[in-house]
Coordinates of C-alpha atoms in Angstrom, one line a residue:
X1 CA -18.9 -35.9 -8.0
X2 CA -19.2 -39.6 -6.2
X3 CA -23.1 -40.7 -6.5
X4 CA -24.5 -43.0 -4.0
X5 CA -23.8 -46.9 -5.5
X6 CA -27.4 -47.8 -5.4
X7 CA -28.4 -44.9 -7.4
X8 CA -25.6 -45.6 -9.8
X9 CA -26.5 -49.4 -10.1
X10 CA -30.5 -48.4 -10.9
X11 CA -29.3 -48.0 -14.9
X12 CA -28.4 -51.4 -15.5
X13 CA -31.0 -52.9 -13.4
X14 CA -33.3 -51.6 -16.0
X15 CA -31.1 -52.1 -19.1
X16 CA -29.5 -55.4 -18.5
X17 CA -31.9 -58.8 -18.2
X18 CA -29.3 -61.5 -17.2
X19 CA -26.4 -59.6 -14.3
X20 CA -26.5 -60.3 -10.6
X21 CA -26.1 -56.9 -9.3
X22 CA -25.2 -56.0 -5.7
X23 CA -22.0 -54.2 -4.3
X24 CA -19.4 -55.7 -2.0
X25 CA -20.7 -54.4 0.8
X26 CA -23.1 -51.6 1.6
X27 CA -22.1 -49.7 5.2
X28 CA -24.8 -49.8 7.9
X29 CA -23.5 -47.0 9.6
X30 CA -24.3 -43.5 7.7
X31 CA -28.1 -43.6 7.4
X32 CA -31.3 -45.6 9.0
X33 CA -32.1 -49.2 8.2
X34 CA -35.1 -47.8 6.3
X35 CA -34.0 -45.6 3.9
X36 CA -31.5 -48.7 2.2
X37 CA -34.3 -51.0 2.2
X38 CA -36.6 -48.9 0.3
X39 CA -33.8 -47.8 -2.0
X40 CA -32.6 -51.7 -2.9
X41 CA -36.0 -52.5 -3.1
X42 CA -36.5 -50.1 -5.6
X43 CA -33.9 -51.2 -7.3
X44 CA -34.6 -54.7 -6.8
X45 CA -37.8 -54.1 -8.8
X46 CA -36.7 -52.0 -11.7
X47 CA -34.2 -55.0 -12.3
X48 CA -36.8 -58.1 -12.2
X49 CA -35.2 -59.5 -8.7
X50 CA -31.7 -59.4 -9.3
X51 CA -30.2 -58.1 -6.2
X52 CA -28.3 -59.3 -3.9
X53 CA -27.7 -57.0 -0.8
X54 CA -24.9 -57.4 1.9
X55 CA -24.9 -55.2 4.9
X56 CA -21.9 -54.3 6.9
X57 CA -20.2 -51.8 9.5
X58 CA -17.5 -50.8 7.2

C-alpha cells in the first residue's frame, strides 16, 4: 500500500539529528496549497528544521 512521502519521511525526522530531508519534487497539482504546508511544517518541526521543500506540477 504506497503512503503519502511526507508521512513516510516524519520517522526519520524524529529519529535522525544530522540528514537533510526533502523529496525530489513534491506535485502541486493533487491537493490545495494548504494542506502540504501544514503537513511539511509538521514535519519540519518534528525534525529540528531540516527540510527542504520543492514544489512542482509533475
Amino acid at each position: 500500500m504506497p503512503s503519502d512521502v511526507w508521512t513516510t519521511l516524519a520517522g526519520p525526522a524524529r529519529d535522525t539529528r544530522r540528514i537533510r530531508l526533502g523529496t525530489l519534487l513534491t506535485a502541486a497539482t493533487f491537493r490545495s496549497p494548504g494542506l502540504p504546508a501544514v503537513i511539511v511544517a509538521i514535519v519540519d518541526t518534528m525534525s529540528g528544521g531540516r527540510v527542504e521543500l520543492r514544489r512542482g506540477t509533475g
